[in-house]
Amino acid sequence: MSNAMNRRTLLNGAVAVAGAAALSPVLSACGSGSAAKGGTNSKTGLAAALPAYRPSNAIKPDIPSVTGTAGAFTDPGFLTYPANPVKTVSGTPGKGGHYTAVTPMWGTLPPPDNSYYRAVNKALGATITMKPANGNDYATIIPTMTASRKLPDWIQLPTWWNNNFNVGELAGTQLADLTPYLAGDKIKKYPNLAAIPTLAWQAGAWQDKLYGIPSFASGMPLSGAVFYRRDILEPKGITAAQVKSAQDLWDLGKELTDAKAGVWAFDDVWTYLSPAWGVPSGWRLDDGKLVHGWETPEILEALDWHYKLAKAGFVHPDALAGNTNDQGTRFYAGKVMISGGGTGAWNLSDYQSGTTADKNYRRDAFDIIAADGKSTPRTYLGAATSIMSYLNAKLAGDQIEELLSIADYLAAPFGSTEYTLVNYGVEGVHYTMQNGAPTYTDEGKKTAQQQTYPFLASPASVVSNPGAEMVTKDYTDWCARAVKHLYKPLFYGMNITLPQRLSTAAAGQQLTDTIKDVTHGLKKVSDYQNALSAWKAAGGDQLRNWYRTNVLDKNGTGQ
């Protein structure tokens, strides 16, 4: 199991409840219309607060990282688990302190004070009393803590709930400012933390100060891809390299769909294909004017294409009916051959499920394309992490330093001695080596498999799928091509604190519902235009003015 796999599986599973917001530039809503503590980052202020990035060379990957555009780089690939784990932390990071920590958990809660907790705490040289909480109730549990000002010493606050938690206002009041300890070259004291991508640290910065510690960070954060069944299309002479435009995809729809045989070319692809028309994530500047992606002419073109796709009969009827629960089943069974999805779908678990349905199963993804087949293909970066932990502002300076040393241990690179202990426990007790990879024992399944410590800090992601090396090769190959076509959305990483009165307009629920209806062939593009006019009148124009006055004019674009 890899760091990348954990993160991508999480983003594809539990956080699906948060939708695309989990992968968009972080936004928090405050309780009033006034400027809130913890508001917008500025470009210069953020640059001064962020840690200096220093990649780790402790363990050499089988597939090196590839540098792309917009500061992005691919996650390295490991075809096997490192055979001889390297120790990256000398001595014991803790100084005997006792702390409490709360993290979300989607699964069976492990028993307290178990053998895994004791083993990790012994290595840390401190006692971290883990108190995992039900992830399904987390959005209501945490506000109760903050209202009574009874946060634990260390807490995980997933960024897709920033609005629920009012993180922008907690920063500097209940959450400790880590800028004096980690900004710039100060991070050198913690080399494993320094190896976390800069883009991920941005998600934990508020009003030009650093508060959060990232977990499961990727150097190439994309929300997803347009996948296809390579094992089915390749024998037909169809390769990803041949698909360079929306027309090419349309032609595939016509070629592959056979409704009488119960086969359709497409499942729902809107979310992951719409950037091909140049539809931005959030705002962009057109000749100095702020324009939301919902208002662009490009979205009308994209909607028109998807509406016609649905009407042409190239999309599976269950997808048009909004049945997303069976999307994976349709793909595995070959009932659809092209499907949009998060990159979390591309992993060992998917390979195992797919090959159970069809022994020849092989997932792949089309390259980033421009819809017209002529323009330069581009797509936007998402958030480099959605998993961010914070320290309690009540902690003394020496306690913060102790916990940062512990975080540095938890962030040791994939395959290291420290990583193996934190993720798998003690060999012979919590895991055994099988076919060259750590495999949980029954004790490990009860205590170590459900992650706790990695939600406080973890290393930069890697790609590793033990026993399915082809998956790692295919995924890293795609990433190496895609990373060259990325850009940062406007206001990326600025952590804007939005007044509550504008939150409805920012969510645009009626618009997103109408988009779904249009792409499913239930409404026309003209219906979307009507919904857009209503959105602008009901708050969209106010939202634009607020961004102009409070963000753009004061702090620029963040680029």
XYZ file of C-alpha atoms in Angstrom, residues 102-425:
324
model
C -8.227 13.676 17.095
C -8.520 12.433 13.515
C -11.481 11.302 11.396
C -11.906 7.617 10.649
C -14.208 5.927 8.142
C -14.237 2.405 9.443
C -14.119 0.415 12.667
C -12.436 2.387 15.443
C -9.425 0.513 16.886
C -9.354 -0.198 20.633
C -7.625 2.481 22.721
C -4.116 1.920 24.071
C -3.565 -0.948 21.653
C -0.273 -2.647 20.767
C 0.185 -0.531 17.615
C -0.289 2.773 19.468
C 2.172 1.653 22.145
C 4.791 0.654 19.554
C 4.574 3.937 17.655
C 4.579 6.049 20.803
C 7.668 4.217 22.035
C 9.466 5.099 18.800
C 8.235 8.692 19.003
C 9.486 9.134 22.558
C 6.202 10.728 23.546
C 2.637 9.687 24.243
C 0.126 10.709 21.597
C -3.270 9.579 22.844
C -5.135 8.919 19.626
C -8.855 9.602 19.712
C -10.178 8.818 16.235
C -13.741 9.996 15.632
C -16.389 8.734 13.236
C -15.720 10.453 9.929
C -19.399 10.501 9.032
C -20.108 12.684 12.071
C -16.889 14.684 11.999
C -18.453 17.822 10.520
C -20.675 18.150 13.593
C -18.193 16.877 16.205
C -15.514 19.491 15.566
C -17.707 22.652 15.740
C -18.804 21.505 19.197
C -15.152 21.409 20.260
C -14.318 24.799 18.797
C -17.429 26.436 20.272
C -16.323 25.360 23.744
C -12.647 26.055 22.915
C -11.747 22.486 23.858
C -9.640 21.350 20.919
C -7.105 18.558 21.494
C -3.383 19.294 21.213
C -3.311 18.057 17.616
C -6.296 17.843 15.290
C -7.033 16.857 11.713
C -9.321 19.271 9.872
C -10.011 18.050 6.307
C -10.029 21.083 4.032
C -13.345 20.235 2.373
C -14.930 21.114 5.729
C -13.140 24.453 6.153
C -16.521 26.139 5.833
C -18.100 23.983 8.552
C -15.160 24.463 10.877
C -14.554 28.176 10.177
C -10.843 27.401 9.885
C -10.139 30.940 8.656
C -11.231 32.286 12.028
C -9.705 29.477 14.098
C -6.291 30.276 12.601
C -4.375 32.341 15.114
C -7.087 32.083 17.772
C -7.396 28.368 18.511
C -4.820 27.050 16.025
C -1.099 27.649 16.525
C 0.904 29.825 14.133
C 3.719 27.637 12.782
C 5.339 30.354 10.679
C 8.116 31.113 13.229
C 9.102 27.428 13.199
C 8.753 26.415 9.544
C 8.918 29.446 7.229
C 11.639 29.487 4.606
C 14.860 27.752 5.630
C 13.627 27.205 9.192
C 12.130 23.978 7.871
C 15.691 22.606 7.547
C 15.387 21.452 11.130
C 12.713 19.040 9.914
C 14.030 17.531 6.636
C 11.142 15.104 6.127
C 8.612 17.920 6.443
C 10.734 19.962 4.032
C 10.184 17.251 1.396
C 6.423 17.914 1.328
C 5.467 19.839 -1.862
C 5.031 23.594 -1.495
C 1.570 23.463 -3.085
C 0.361 21.363 -0.141
C 1.590 23.795 2.518
C -0.445 26.538 0.837
C -3.657 24.765 1.818
C -2.809 25.362 5.488
C -1.833 29.038 5.214
C -4.187 31.814 6.321
C -3.623 35.567 6.032
C 0.056 35.108 5.179
C 0.800 32.812 8.092
C 1.324 29.063 8.175
C -0.886 26.936 10.426
C -1.427 23.521 8.856
C 0.688 20.390 8.422
C -0.194 18.459 5.220
C -0.724 14.727 4.820
C -0.960 12.650 1.621
C 0.324 15.567 -0.458
C 0.797 15.210 -4.200
C 3.125 17.250 -6.377
C 0.631 16.857 -9.209
C -2.861 17.446 -7.819
C -5.511 16.710 -10.438
C -9.146 16.051 -9.665
C -9.375 13.189 -12.115
C -9.256 11.952 -15.691
C -11.298 10.506 -18.532
C -10.643 6.778 -18.277
C -11.072 4.071 -20.887
C -10.905 0.290 -21.055
C -7.556 -0.160 -22.711
C -7.985 -3.930 -22.896
C -11.154 -3.454 -25.004
C -10.173 -0.474 -27.144
C -6.609 -1.489 -27.988
C -7.599 -4.709 -29.841
C -9.873 -2.476 -31.926
C -6.846 -0.420 -32.911
C -7.854 2.505 -30.666
C -5.133 4.161 -28.582
C -5.048 7.241 -26.364
C -2.719 8.992 -28.801
C -5.462 8.957 -31.441
C -7.876 10.931 -29.252
C -6.995 14.607 -29.600
C -10.348 16.385 -29.756
C -14.001 16.275 -28.734
C -14.818 15.136 -32.267
C -12.535 12.128 -31.806
C -14.452 11.221 -28.660
C -17.754 11.701 -30.465
C -16.599 9.333 -33.183
C -15.734 6.772 -30.520
C -19.211 7.167 -29.097
C -20.691 6.269 -32.455
C -18.278 3.382 -33.016
C -18.460 1.751 -29.594
C -22.131 2.109 -28.674
C -24.351 -0.916 -29.301
C -27.488 -0.415 -27.213
C -29.016 -3.692 -28.409
C -26.013 -5.519 -26.984
C -26.240 -3.509 -23.762
C -23.025 -1.589 -24.427
C -22.562 2.188 -24.435
C -19.403 4.148 -25.082
C -19.755 6.627 -22.218
C -20.574 6.920 -18.582
C -20.742 10.430 -17.068
C -17.615 12.398 -18.109
C -18.678 16.051 -17.627
C -16.619 16.950 -14.562
C -13.371 15.640 -16.000
C -13.849 16.511 -19.658
C -15.228 20.057 -19.430
C -11.731 21.599 -18.956
C -11.021 20.538 -22.550
C -13.201 23.467 -23.648
C -11.272 25.831 -21.380
C -13.921 25.970 -18.656
C -12.003 27.287 -15.608
C -12.266 26.225 -11.995
C -13.828 29.270 -10.349
C -12.838 32.713 -11.580
C -10.644 33.998 -14.377
C -9.702 37.448 -15.688
C -10.943 38.448 -19.144
C -9.473 41.826 -20.139
C -9.345 42.803 -16.481
C -12.909 41.688 -15.747
C -13.646 38.910 -13.281
C -15.621 36.165 -14.974
C -16.772 32.976 -13.297
C -16.447 29.668 -15.106
C -20.239 29.416 -15.026
C -20.472 32.582 -17.159
C -17.975 31.731 -19.887
C -18.891 31.026 -23.494
C -16.759 27.907 -23.177
C -19.158 26.309 -20.713
C -22.022 26.810 -23.162
C -20.028 25.009 -25.855
C -19.151 22.205 -23.451
C -22.744 21.853 -22.283
C -24.006 21.765 -25.855
C -21.589 18.946 -26.736
C -22.546 16.886 -23.673
C -26.269 17.497 -24.255
C -25.947 16.205 -27.808
C -23.865 13.254 -26.570
C -26.682 12.242 -24.242
C -29.342 12.742 -26.915
C -27.336 10.717 -29.428
C -27.652 7.689 -27.159
C -23.927 7.278 -26.543
C -24.225 7.497 -22.727
C -25.369 4.600 -20.552
C -29.022 5.087 -19.475
C -28.158 4.489 -15.802
C -25.576 7.283 -15.953
C -28.185 9.610 -17.447
C -30.521 8.627 -14.617
C -27.903 9.775 -12.119
C -26.969 6.307 -10.856
C -23.373 6.897 -9.763
C -23.209 4.017 -7.278
C -22.899 1.432 -10.055
C -20.484 3.415 -12.205
C -17.551 1.158 -11.323
C -19.584 -1.976 -11.941
C -20.574 -0.737 -15.407
C -16.935 -0.043 -16.235
C -15.687 -3.413 -14.955
C -18.392 -5.270 -16.881
C -17.558 -3.480 -20.126
C -21.062 -1.988 -20.315
C -19.302 1.378 -20.702
C -15.802 1.852 -22.039
C -15.171 5.538 -21.282
C -15.804 6.970 -17.835
C -14.801 10.053 -15.879
C -13.462 9.680 -12.370
C -10.991 10.742 -9.723
C -7.417 9.555 -10.027
C -8.111 7.596 -6.850
C -9.816 5.027 -9.071
C -6.478 4.042 -10.627
C -4.907 1.715 -8.081
C -4.381 -1.827 -6.882
C -7.904 -2.210 -5.506
C -9.353 -1.179 -8.856
C -7.104 -3.654 -10.663
C -8.205 -6.453 -8.344
C -11.888 -5.631 -8.787
C -11.532 -5.232 -12.537
C -9.637 -8.458 -13.138
C -12.166 -10.324 -11.008
C -14.836 -9.221 -13.491
C -12.609 -9.644 -16.563
C -9.137 -11.204 -16.404
C -7.968 -8.916 -19.235
C -9.085 -5.727 -17.464
C -6.764 -2.737 -17.879
C -7.656 0.833 -16.979
C -5.989 3.732 -18.782
C -6.785 7.390 -19.360
C -6.897 9.672 -22.386
C -4.344 12.430 -22.509
C -5.306 16.001 -21.633
C -6.935 17.362 -24.802
C -8.281 20.596 -26.232
C -11.841 20.175 -27.470
C -11.103 21.787 -30.842
C -8.051 19.607 -31.389
C -5.996 22.682 -32.276
C -5.494 24.705 -29.108
C -2.842 23.851 -26.542
C -4.341 21.317 -24.109
C -4.604 22.688 -20.557
C -6.205 21.677 -17.295
C -6.149 23.212 -13.837
C -4.457 22.140 -10.646
C -6.594 21.060 -7.742
C -5.595 21.282 -4.082
C -2.340 19.414 -3.414
C -3.910 17.906 -0.319
C -7.256 17.824 1.436
C -5.843 16.412 4.675
C -4.465 19.085 7.007
C -3.646 18.891 10.711
C -3.220 21.733 13.192
C -1.686 22.260 16.640
C -3.510 23.909 19.512
C -2.663 27.577 20.026
C -2.483 26.969 23.804
C 0.682 24.882 23.430
C 3.952 26.378 24.616
C 6.806 26.913 22.169
C 8.798 23.891 23.367
C 5.690 21.708 23.011
C 5.149 22.909 19.432
C 8.773 22.094 18.636
C 8.380 18.620 20.135
C 5.270 17.943 18.048
C 6.942 19.257 14.901
C 9.820 16.835 15.517
C 7.247 14.073 15.847
C 5.545 15.266 12.641
C 8.943 15.059 10.926
C 9.165 11.404 12.010
C 5.648 10.697 10.746
C 6.564 12.322 7.416
C 9.522 9.997 6.777
C 9.609 8.882 3.112
C 7.848 5.860 1.669
C 9.643 2.604 2.480
C 11.789 4.030 5.280
C 12.081 2.416 8.696
C 9.892 5.114 10.202
C 7.283 4.942 7.425
C 7.013 1.166 7.757
C 6.402 1.380 11.498
C 3.887 4.239 11.270
C 1.910 2.633 8.427
C 2.229 -1.077 9.244
C 3.363 -1.417 12.860
